[in-house]
mmCIF file of C-alpha atoms and ligand atoms in Angstrom:
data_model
loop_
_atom_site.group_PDB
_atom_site.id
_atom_site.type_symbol
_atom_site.label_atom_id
_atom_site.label_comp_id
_atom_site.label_asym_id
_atom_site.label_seq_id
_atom_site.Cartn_x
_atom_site.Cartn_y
_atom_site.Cartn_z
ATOM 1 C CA UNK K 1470 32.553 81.999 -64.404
ATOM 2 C CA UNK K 1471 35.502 81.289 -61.676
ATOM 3 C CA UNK K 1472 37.061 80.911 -59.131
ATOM 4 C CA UNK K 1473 37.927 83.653 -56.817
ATOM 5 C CA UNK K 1474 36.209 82.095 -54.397
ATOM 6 C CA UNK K 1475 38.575 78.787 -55.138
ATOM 7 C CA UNK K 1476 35.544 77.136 -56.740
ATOM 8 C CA UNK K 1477 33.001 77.359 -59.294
ATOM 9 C CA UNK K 1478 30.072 79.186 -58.311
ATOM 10 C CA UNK K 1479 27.644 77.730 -59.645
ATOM 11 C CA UNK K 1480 24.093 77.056 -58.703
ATOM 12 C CA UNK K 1481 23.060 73.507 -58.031
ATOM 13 C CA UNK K 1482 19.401 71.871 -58.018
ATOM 14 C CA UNK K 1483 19.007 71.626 -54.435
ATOM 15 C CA UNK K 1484 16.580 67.933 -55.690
ATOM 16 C CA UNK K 1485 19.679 66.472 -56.579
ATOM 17 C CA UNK K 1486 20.655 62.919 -55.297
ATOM 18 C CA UNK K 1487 24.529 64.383 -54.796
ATOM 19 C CA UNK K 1488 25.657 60.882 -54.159
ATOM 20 C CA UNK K 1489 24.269 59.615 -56.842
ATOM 21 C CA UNK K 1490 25.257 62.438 -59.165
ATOM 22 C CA UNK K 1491 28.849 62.048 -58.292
ATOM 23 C CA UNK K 1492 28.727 58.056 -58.457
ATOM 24 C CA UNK K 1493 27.269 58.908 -62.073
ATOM 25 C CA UNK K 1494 30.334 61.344 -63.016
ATOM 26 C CA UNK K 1495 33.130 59.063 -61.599
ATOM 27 C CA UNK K 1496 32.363 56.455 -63.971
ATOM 28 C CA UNK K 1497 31.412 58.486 -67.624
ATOM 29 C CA UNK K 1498 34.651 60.211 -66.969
ATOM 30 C CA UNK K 1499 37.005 57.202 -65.161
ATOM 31 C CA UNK K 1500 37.501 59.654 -62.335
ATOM 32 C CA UNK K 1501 38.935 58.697 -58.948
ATOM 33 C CA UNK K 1502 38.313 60.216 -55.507
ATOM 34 C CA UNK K 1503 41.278 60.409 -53.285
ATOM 35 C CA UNK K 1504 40.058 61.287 -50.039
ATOM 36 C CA UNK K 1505 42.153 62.357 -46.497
ATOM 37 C CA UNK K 1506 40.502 60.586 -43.134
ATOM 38 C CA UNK K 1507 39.904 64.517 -42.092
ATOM 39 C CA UNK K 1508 36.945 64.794 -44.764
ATOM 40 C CA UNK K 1509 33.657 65.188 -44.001
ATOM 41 C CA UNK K 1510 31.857 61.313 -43.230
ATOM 42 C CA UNK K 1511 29.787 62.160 -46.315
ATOM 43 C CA UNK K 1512 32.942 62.517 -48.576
ATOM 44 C CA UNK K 1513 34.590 59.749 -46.823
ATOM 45 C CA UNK K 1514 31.598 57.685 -47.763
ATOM 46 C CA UNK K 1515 31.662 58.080 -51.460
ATOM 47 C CA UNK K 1516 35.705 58.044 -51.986
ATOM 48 C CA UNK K 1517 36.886 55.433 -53.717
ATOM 49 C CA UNK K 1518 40.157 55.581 -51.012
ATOM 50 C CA UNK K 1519 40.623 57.231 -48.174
ATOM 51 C CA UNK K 1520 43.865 57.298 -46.461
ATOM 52 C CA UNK K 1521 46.056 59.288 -44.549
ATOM 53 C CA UNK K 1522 49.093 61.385 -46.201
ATOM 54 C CA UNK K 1523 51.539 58.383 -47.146
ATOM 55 C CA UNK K 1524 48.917 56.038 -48.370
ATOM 56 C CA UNK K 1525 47.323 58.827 -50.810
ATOM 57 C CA UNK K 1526 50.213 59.279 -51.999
ATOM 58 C CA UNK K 1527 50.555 55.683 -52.728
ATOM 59 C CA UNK K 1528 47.369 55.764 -54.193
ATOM 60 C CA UNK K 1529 47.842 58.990 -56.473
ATOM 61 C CA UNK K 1530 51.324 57.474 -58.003
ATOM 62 C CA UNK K 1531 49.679 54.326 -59.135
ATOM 63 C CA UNK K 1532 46.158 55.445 -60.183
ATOM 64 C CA UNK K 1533 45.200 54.656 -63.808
ATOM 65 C CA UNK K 1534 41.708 56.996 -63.751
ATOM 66 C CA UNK K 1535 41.704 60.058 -65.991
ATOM 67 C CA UNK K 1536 41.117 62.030 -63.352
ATOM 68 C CA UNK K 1537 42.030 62.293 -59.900
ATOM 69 C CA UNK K 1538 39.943 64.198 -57.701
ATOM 70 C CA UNK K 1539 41.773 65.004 -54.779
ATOM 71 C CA UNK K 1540 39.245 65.358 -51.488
ATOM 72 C CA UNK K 1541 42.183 66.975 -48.938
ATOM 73 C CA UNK K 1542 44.630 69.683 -49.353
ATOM 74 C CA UNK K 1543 46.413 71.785 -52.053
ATOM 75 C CA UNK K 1544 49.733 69.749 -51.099
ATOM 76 C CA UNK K 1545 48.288 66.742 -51.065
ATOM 77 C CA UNK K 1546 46.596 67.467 -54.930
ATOM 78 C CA UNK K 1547 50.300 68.877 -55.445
ATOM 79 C CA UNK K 1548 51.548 65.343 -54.605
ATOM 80 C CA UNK K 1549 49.255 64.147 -56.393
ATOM 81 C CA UNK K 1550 49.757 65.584 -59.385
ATOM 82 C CA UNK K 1551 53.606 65.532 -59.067
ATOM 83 C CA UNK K 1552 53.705 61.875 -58.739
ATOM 84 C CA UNK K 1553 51.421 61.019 -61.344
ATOM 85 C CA UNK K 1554 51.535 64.559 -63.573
ATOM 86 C CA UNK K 1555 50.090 63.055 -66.689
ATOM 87 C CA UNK K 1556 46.416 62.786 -65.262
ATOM 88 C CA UNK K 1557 44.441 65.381 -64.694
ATOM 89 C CA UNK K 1558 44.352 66.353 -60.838
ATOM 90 C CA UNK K 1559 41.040 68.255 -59.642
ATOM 91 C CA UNK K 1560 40.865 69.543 -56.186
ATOM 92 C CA UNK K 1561 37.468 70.775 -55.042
ATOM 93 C CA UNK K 1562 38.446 74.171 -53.435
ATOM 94 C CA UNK K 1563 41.662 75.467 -54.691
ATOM 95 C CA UNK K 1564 41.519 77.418 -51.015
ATOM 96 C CA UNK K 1565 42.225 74.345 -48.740
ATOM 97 C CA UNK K 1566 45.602 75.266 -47.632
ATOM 98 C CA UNK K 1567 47.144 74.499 -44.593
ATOM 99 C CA UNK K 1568 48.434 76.471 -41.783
ATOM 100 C CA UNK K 1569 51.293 74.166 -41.528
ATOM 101 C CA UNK K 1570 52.485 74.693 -45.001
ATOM 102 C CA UNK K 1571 51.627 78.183 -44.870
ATOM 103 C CA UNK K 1572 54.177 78.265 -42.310
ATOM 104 C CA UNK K 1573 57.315 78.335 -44.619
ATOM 105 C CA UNK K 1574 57.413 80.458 -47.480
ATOM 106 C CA UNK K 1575 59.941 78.734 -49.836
ATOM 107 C CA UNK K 1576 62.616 82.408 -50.012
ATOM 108 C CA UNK K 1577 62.905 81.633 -46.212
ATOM 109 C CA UNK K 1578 63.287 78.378 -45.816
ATOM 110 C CA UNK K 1579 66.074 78.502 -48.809
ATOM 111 C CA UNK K 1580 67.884 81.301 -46.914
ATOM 112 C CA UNK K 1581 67.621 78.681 -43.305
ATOM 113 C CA UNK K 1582 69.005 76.233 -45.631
ATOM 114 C CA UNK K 1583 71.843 78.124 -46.646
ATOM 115 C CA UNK K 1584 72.713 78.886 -43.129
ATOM 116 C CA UNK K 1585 73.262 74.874 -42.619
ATOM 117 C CA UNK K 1586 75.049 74.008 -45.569
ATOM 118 C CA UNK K 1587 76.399 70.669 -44.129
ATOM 119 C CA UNK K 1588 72.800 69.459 -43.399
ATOM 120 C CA UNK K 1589 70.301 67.235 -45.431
ATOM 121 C CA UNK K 1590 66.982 68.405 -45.996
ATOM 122 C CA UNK K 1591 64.015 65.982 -44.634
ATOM 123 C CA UNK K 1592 60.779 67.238 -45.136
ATOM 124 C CA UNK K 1593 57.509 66.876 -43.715
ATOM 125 C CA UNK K 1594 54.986 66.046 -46.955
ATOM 126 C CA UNK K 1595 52.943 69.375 -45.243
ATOM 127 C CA UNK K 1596 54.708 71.755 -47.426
ATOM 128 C CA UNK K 1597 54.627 73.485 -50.668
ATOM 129 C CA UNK K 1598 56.159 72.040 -53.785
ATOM 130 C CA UNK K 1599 58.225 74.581 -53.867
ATOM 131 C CA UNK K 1600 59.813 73.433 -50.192
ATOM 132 C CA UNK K 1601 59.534 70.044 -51.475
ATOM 133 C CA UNK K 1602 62.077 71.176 -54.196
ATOM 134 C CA UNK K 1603 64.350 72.431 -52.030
ATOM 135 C CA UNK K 1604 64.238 68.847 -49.630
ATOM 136 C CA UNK K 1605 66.685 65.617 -50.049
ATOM 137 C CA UNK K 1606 64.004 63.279 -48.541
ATOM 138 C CA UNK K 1607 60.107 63.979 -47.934
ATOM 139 C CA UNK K 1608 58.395 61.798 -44.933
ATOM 140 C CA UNK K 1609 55.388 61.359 -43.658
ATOM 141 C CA UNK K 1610 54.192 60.872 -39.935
ATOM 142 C CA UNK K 1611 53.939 57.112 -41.072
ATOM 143 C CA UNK K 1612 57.535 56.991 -41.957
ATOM 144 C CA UNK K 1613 59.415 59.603 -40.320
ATOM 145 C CA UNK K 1614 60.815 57.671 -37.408
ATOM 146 C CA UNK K 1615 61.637 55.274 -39.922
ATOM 147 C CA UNK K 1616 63.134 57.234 -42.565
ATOM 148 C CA UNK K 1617 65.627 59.586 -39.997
ATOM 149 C CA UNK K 1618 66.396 56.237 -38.368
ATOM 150 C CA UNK K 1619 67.929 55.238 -41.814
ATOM 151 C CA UNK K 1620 70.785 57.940 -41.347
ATOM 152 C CA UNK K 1621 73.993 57.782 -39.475
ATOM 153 C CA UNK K 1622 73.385 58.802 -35.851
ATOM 154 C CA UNK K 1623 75.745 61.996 -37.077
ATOM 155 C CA UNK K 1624 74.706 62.630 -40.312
ATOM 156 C CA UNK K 1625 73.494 66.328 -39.933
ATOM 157 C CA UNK K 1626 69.596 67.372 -40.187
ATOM 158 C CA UNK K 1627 67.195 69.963 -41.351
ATOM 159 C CA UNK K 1628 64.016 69.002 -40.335
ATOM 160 C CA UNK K 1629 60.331 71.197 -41.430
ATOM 161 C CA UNK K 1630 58.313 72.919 -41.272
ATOM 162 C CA UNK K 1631 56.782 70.511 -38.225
ATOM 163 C CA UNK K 1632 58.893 71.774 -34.962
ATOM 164 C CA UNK K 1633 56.115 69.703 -32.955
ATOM 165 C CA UNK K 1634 56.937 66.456 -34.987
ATOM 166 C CA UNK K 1635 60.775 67.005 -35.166
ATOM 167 C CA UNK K 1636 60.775 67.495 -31.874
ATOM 168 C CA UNK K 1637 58.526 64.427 -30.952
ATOM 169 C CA UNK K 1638 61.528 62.095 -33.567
ATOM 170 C CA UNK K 1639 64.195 63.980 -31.730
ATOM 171 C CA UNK K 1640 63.515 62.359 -28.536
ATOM 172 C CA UNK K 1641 62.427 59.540 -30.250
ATOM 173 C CA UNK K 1642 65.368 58.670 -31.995
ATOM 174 C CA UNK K 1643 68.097 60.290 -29.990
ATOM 175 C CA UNK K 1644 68.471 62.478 -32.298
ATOM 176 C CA UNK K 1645 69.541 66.739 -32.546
ATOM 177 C CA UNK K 1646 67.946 67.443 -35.956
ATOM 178 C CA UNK K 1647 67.658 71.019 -36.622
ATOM 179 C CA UNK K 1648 63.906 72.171 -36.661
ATOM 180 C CA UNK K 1649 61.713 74.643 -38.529
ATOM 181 C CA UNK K 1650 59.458 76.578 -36.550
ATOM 182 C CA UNK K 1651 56.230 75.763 -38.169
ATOM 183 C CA UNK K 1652 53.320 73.976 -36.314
ATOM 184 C CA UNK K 1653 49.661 72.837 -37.115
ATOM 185 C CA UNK K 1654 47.161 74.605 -35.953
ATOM 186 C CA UNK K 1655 44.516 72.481 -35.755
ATOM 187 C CA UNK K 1656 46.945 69.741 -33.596
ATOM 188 C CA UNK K 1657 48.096 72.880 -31.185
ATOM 189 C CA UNK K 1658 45.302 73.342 -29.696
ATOM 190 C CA UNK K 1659 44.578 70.487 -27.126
ATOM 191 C CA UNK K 1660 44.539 72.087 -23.649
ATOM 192 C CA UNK K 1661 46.237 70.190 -21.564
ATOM 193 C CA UNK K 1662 44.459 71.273 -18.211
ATOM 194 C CA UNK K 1663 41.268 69.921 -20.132
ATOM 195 C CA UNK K 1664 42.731 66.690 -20.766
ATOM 196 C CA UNK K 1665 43.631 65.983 -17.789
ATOM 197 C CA UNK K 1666 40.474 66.555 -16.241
ATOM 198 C CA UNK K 1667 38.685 64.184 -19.223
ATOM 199 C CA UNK K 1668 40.949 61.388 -18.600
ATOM 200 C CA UNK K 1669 39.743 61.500 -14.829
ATOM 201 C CA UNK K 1670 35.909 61.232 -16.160
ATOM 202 C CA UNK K 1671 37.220 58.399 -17.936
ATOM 203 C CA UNK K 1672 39.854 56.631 -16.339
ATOM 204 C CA UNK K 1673 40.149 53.743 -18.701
ATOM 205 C CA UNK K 1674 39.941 55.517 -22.056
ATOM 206 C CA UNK K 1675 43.188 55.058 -24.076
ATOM 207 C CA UNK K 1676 44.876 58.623 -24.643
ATOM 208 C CA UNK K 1677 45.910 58.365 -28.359
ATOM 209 C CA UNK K 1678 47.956 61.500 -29.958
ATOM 210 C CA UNK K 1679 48.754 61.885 -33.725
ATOM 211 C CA UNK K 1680 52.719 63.436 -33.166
ATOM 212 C CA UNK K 1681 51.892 67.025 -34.818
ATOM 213 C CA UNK K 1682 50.943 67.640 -30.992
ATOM 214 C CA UNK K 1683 52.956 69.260 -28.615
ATOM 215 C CA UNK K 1684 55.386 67.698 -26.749
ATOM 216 C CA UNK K 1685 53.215 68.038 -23.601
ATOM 217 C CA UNK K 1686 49.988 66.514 -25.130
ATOM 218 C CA UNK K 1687 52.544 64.097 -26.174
ATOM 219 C CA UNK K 1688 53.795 62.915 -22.863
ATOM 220 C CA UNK K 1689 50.268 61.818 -21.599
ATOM 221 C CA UNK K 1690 49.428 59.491 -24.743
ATOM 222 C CA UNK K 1691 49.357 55.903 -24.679
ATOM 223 C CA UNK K 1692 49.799 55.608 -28.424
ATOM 224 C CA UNK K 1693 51.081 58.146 -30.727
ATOM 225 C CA UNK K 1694 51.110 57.428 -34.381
ATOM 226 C CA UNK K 1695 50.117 58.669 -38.141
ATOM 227 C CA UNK K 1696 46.485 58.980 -38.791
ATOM 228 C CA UNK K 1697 46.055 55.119 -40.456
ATOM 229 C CA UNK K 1698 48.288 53.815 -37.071
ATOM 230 C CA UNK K 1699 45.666 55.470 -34.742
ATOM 231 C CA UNK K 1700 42.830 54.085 -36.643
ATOM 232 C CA UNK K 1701 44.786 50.693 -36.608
ATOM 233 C CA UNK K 1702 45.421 50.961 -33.323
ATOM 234 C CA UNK K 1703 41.706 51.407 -32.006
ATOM 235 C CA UNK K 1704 40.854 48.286 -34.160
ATOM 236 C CA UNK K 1705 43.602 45.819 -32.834
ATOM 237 C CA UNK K 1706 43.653 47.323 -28.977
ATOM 238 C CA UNK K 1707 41.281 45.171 -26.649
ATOM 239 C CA UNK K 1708 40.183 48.712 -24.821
ATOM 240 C CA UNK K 1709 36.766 50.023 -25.077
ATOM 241 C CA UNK K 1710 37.499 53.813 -24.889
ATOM 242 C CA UNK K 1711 39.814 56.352 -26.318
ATOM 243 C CA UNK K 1712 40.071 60.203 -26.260
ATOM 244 C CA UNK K 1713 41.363 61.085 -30.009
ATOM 245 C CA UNK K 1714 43.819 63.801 -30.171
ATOM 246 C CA UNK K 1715 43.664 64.836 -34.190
ATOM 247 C CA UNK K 1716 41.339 66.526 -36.370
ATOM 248 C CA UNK K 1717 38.020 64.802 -35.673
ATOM 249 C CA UNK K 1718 36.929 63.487 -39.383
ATOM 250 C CA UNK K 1719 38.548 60.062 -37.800
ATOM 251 C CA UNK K 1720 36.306 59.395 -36.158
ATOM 252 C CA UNK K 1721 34.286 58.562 -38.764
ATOM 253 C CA UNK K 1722 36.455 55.512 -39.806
ATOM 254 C CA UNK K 1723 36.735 54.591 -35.857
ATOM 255 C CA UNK K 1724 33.856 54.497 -35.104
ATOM 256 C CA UNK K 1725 32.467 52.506 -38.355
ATOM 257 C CA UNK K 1726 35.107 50.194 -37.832
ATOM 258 C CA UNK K 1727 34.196 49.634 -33.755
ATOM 259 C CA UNK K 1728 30.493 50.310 -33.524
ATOM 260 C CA UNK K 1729 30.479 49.082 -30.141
ATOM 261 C CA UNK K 1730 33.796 51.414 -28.600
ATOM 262 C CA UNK K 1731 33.601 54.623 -27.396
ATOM 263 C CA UNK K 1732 35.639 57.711 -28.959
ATOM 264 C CA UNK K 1733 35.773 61.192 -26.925
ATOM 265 C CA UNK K 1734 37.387 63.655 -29.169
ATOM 266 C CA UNK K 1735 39.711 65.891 -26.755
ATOM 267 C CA UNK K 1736 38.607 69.129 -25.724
ATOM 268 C CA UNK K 1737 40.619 72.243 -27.690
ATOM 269 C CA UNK K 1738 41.607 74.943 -25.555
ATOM 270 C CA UNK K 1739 38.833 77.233 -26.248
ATOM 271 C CA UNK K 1740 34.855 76.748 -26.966
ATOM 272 C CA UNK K 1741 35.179 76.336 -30.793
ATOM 273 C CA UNK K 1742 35.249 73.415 -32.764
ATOM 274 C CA UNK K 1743 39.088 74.214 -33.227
ATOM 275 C CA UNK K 1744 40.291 70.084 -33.988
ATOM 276 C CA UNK K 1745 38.498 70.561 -37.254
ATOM 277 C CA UNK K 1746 40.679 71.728 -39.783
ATOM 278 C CA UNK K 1747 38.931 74.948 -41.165
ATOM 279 C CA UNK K 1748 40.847 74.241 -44.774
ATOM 280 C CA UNK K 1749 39.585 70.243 -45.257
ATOM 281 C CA UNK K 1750 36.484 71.281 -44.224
ATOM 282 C CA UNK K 1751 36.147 73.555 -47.042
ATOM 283 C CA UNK K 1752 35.650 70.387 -49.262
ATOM 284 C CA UNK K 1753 31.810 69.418 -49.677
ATOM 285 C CA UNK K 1754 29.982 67.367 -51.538
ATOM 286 C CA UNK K 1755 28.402 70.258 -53.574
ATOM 287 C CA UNK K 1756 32.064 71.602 -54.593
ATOM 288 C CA UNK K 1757 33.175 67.827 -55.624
ATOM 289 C CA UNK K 1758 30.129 67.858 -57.675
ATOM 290 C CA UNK K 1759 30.829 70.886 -59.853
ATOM 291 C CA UNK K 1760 34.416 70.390 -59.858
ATOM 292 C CA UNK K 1761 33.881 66.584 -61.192
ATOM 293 C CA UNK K 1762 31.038 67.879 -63.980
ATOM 294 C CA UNK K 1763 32.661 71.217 -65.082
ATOM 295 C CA UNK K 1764 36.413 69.473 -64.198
ATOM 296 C CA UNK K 1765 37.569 72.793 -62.504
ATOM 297 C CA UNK K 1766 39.634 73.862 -60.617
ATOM 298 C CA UNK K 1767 41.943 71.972 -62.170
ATOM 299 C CA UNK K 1768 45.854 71.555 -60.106
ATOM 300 C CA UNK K 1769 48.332 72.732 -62.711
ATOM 301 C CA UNK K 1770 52.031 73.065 -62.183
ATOM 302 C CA UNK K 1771 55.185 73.657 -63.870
ATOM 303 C CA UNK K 1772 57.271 70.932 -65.585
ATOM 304 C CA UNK K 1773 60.500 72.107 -63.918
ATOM 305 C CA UNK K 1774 58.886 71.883 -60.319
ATOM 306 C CA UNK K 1775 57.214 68.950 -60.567
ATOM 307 C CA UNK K 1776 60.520 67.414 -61.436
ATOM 308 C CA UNK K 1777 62.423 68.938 -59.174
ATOM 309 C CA UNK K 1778 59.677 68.348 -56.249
ATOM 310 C CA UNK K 1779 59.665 64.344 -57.416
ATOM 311 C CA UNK K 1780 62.782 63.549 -56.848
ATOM 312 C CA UNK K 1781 62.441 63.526 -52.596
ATOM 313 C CA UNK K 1782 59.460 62.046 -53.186
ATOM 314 C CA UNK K 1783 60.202 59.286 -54.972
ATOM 315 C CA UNK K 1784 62.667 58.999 -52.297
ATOM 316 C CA UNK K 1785 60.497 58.102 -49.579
ATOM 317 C CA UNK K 1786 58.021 55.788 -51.608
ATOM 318 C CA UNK K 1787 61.377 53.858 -52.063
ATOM 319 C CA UNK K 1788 61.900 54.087 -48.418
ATOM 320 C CA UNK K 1789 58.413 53.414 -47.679
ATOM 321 C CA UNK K 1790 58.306 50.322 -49.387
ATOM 322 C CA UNK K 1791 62.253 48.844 -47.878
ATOM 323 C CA UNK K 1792 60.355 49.503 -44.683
ATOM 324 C CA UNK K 1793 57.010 47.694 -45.450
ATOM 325 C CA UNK K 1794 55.050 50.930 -45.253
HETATM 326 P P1 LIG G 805 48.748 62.157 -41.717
HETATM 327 O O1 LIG G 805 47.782 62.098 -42.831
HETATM 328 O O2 LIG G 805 50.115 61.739 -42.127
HETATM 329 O O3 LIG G 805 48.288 61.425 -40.487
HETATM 330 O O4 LIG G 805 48.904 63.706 -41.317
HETATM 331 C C1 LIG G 805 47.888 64.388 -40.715
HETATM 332 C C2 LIG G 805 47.672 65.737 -41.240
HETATM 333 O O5 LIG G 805 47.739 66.712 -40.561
HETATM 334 C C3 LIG G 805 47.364 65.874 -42.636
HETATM 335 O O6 LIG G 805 47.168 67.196 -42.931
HETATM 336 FE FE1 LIG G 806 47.410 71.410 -42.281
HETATM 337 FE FE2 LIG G 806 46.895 70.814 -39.764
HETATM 338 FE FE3 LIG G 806 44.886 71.015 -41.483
HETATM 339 FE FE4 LIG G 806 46.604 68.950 -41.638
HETATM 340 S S1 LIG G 806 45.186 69.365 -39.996
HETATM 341 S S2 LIG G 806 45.845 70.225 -43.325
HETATM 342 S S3 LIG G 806 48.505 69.936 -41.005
HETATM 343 S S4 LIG G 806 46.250 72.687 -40.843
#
């Protein structure tokens, strides 16, 4: 029985207490759940940590379970299971991808890189091992201002596959990094027309913008930061209101954390429910269920790359923690 579909298919008692179930699992097998802020509220609810990219990877590299489930992306169970490679690494739908990884195929990127051979290589943690491999320094949007900040204002830069979030440290930083064409889909698709027009409904709603937005989006936010800083942000700011430009599963953690604020997810630029990501919405509690009883799929990689894809990484968990992050 497997996994074309990216999961077990099997069938499930529909009577089952899932929550219970998987609370039941975690501890006969000393499993962990690892879970990104854009997961469902239910999966949220029963992770052990949630956090955004930097602080699961944190999380993954210093885990002592025998099992890691990882509730997010196939990167971010690559990351996992790079950093930590002796546990076993379980990721509930071996088809959560992401468009923004998707977006550079590692023969293409190495042939770009070629073509700058005086440049480092900082990466965006959205990528493929295999791009990870081929990077001097991974970031994340916690610690990329940070981390190109570190270099000499003429030290020469490669910066992917984000073109929305090199652009946004660009301008940031004063900077002229060379940037991969590669965008999220999920954080492309604010219209800006409609967010105008929702900021005048609510004139004194705090715009807040995770930086994988266009540069347009960009310039009307009154905070821009990682997923964790715009949850932070909502709990320290004195404001009532603010419309939430990333995936919506944040909301979640907002709005638990300030029952009594308001938070107005901004409109996408078409009727669908486009600001959730399609691939971490594939994750459900039924598929962490099977995958935590019948411990498929399992994330397995080559020795060579997960050494070679360490090394970067490492890299910026050393940064991370010069910077306090
Ligand atoms: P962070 O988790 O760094 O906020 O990134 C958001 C994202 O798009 C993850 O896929
Ligand atoms: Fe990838 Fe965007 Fe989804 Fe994050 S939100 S996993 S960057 S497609």
């Amino acid at each position: 029985m497997l996994l074309e579909k990216g999961y077990l298919d099997v069938e499930i008692d529909p009577a089952l207490d899932l929550f219970k179930e998987i609370d039941y699992l975690k501890k006969e097998k000393r499993a962990v759940i690892l879970a990104h802020y854009y997961q469902d509220a239910d999966i949220q609810d029963i992770a052990d940590y949630i956090g955004d990219s930097l602080g699961l990877a944190q999380q993954a590299e210093k885990s002592e379970a025998d099992i890691i489930l990882f509730a997010g992306v196939h990167f971010m169970a690559e990351t996992a299971k790079i950093l930590n490679p002796s546990k076993k690494v379980l990721i509930p739908d071996l088809k959560a991808g992401c468009s923004l990884a998707d977006s550079c195929p590692a023969g293409d990127f190495a042939a770009f890189k070629a073509r700058h051979p005086d440049h480092i290589v900082l990466t965006y943690i959205n990528c493929t091992a295999e791009i990870k491999a081929l990077s001097d320094v991974i970031v994340t949007s916690t610690n990329a201002v940070q981390i190109v900040e570190s270099f000499p204002k003429d030290q020469k830069i490669i910066f992917a596959p984000d073109k929305n979030l090199g652009a946004y440290i660009n301008k940031k930083n004063g900077r002229n990094m060379v940037l991969w064409d590669g965008s999220c889909m999920v954080h492309e698709i604010f219209s800006l027309e409609k967010l105008i027009k929702l900021k005048v409904q609510h004139p004194d709603a705090k715009i807040i913008a995770h930086p994988e937005c266009e540069a347009a989006i960009l310039e009307h936010a009154d905070f821009i930061g990682s997923t964790t800083a715009l949850l932070n942000y909502t709990k320290k700011s004195s404001d009532q209101a603010f419309i939430v430009l990333t995936e919506t599963g944040i909301l979640h953690q907002m709005q638990k954390a300030n029952p009594h604020k308001t938070f107005i997810p901004a409109p996408p630029n078409n009727s669908c429910a486009c600001n959730d990501c399609p691939h971490m919405k594939l994750n459900t509690l039924e598929k962490i269920y099977i995958a935590l009883k019948h411990e498929q799929p399992e994330l397995l990689m080559a020795d060579e790359l997960i050494k070679t894809a360490r090394a970067p990484i490492t890299r910026m968990l050393e940064l991370s923690a010069k910077f306090g992050l």
